[in-house]
Amino acid sequence: MYILFVSLDYRIMLERHPRPVSGTEDEVLVGRIGAYVVDSIVVFGGIVFLFVTTAIASTFLQTVSNALSTLIVFVGITAVFVFFIYYFFMMEGHFGRTPGKALFGLVVVKEDGSKCTMGASVVRNFLWLIDGIGFWPLVVAVVCFFTDRNQRVGDMVAKTVVLRAKRETEH
């Protein structure tokens, strides 16, 4: 998973905030679902990797020092939190998309077409908690389907929209 994450980050994500194709909100719902699946797999893999590494290091270091073992557990839990925050909150703020969105040719922008800001990214991703009430995929799909621009609750509050990114071959 780590290799996949790094290769996606450097090969696909080189272009920061690719130009969106206006009026493509209706074309992105399936891509958003695919991007969610890819991002979930990468994040889950990263979190499992960090937990396993932390557990192994903690077990090994417990024979040396309980305090050191506890410190490693704290560092591991912090690393999981930082990884999760970076992946969703920071990537969309810095790049306009996550690796999953990049694979599906999507970009997050403000409703006026300008780049997604870090603040908008934090708001839209934090509001996953509201999107997640009940049966998450069903709630999000219904909300996206019935809004004019296929927006989640987080998108509406942050005033963002997911559009198709302009390919290099498009002018």
Tab-separated table of N, CA and C in Angstrom, residues 12 22 26 28 30 34 39 43 58 61-62 65 89 96 100 129 140 145 149 152 170:
chain	number	residue	atom	x	y	z
A	12	ILE	N	0.805	10.740	-10.374
A	12	ILE	CA	-0.485	11.278	-10.793
A	12	ILE	C	-0.722	12.660	-10.202
A	22	SER	N	-15.751	22.891	-16.627
A	22	SER	CA	-17.014	23.444	-16.123
A	22	SER	C	-18.206	22.634	-16.609
A	26	ASP	N	-22.576	16.581	-13.340
A	26	ASP	CA	-23.454	15.431	-13.563
A	26	ASP	C	-22.703	14.189	-14.027
A	28	VAL	N	-19.759	13.032	-12.697
A	28	VAL	CA	-18.729	12.581	-11.756
A	28	VAL	C	-19.205	11.639	-10.654
A	30	VAL	N	-20.257	8.472	-10.492
A	30	VAL	CA	-19.632	7.145	-10.506
A	30	VAL	C	-18.142	7.265	-10.179
A	34	GLY	N	-15.916	5.520	-7.165
A	34	GLY	CA	-14.657	4.813	-7.418
A	34	GLY	C	-13.504	5.416	-6.645
A	39	ASP	N	-9.486	5.491	-2.342
A	39	ASP	CA	-8.956	6.211	-1.180
A	39	ASP	C	-9.140	5.411	0.105
A	43	VAL	N	-6.075	4.332	2.451
A	43	VAL	CA	-6.056	4.785	3.846
A	43	VAL	C	-6.103	3.592	4.792
A	58	SER	N	6.421	-1.828	19.601
A	58	SER	CA	6.068	-1.743	21.014
A	58	SER	C	6.366	-3.049	21.740
A	61	LEU	N	10.161	-3.377	22.051
A	61	LEU	CA	10.745	-2.418	22.991
A	61	LEU	C	10.256	-2.614	24.421
A	62	GLN	N	9.158	-3.338	24.605
A	62	GLN	CA	8.653	-3.582	25.959
A	62	GLN	C	9.662	-4.388	26.775
A	65	SER	N	12.073	-1.390	27.815
A	65	SER	CA	11.528	-0.373	28.711
A	65	SER	C	10.035	-0.203	28.455
A	89	PHE	N	-7.652	15.838	4.305
A	89	PHE	CA	-7.769	17.280	4.518
A	89	PHE	C	-6.715	18.053	3.731
A	96	GLY	N	-5.944	19.678	-4.730
A	96	GLY	CA	-7.281	19.722	-5.297
A	96	GLY	C	-7.894	18.345	-5.455
A	100	GLY	N	-7.228	8.844	-5.221
A	100	GLY	CA	-8.425	8.231	-5.804
A	100	GLY	C	-9.103	9.156	-6.799
A	129	LEU	N	-18.691	13.484	8.880
A	129	LEU	CA	-19.410	12.988	10.057
A	129	LEU	C	-20.913	13.111	9.858
A	140	VAL	N	-25.033	9.388	1.233
A	140	VAL	CA	-24.262	10.241	0.321
A	140	VAL	C	-24.794	10.129	-1.101
A	145	PHE	N	-27.361	12.615	-5.504
A	145	PHE	CA	-28.295	12.429	-6.615
A	145	PHE	C	-29.337	13.544	-6.666
A	149	ARG	N	-25.857	19.914	-8.167
A	149	ARG	CA	-24.467	19.765	-8.612
A	149	ARG	C	-23.801	18.511	-8.044
A	152	ARG	N	-22.194	16.567	-1.782
A	152	ARG	CA	-22.451	16.028	-0.449
A	152	ARG	C	-22.796	17.206	0.456
A	170	GLU	N	-6.968	18.031	-23.713
A	170	GLU	CA	-8.094	18.951	-23.897
A	170	GLU	C	-7.594	20.389	-23.822
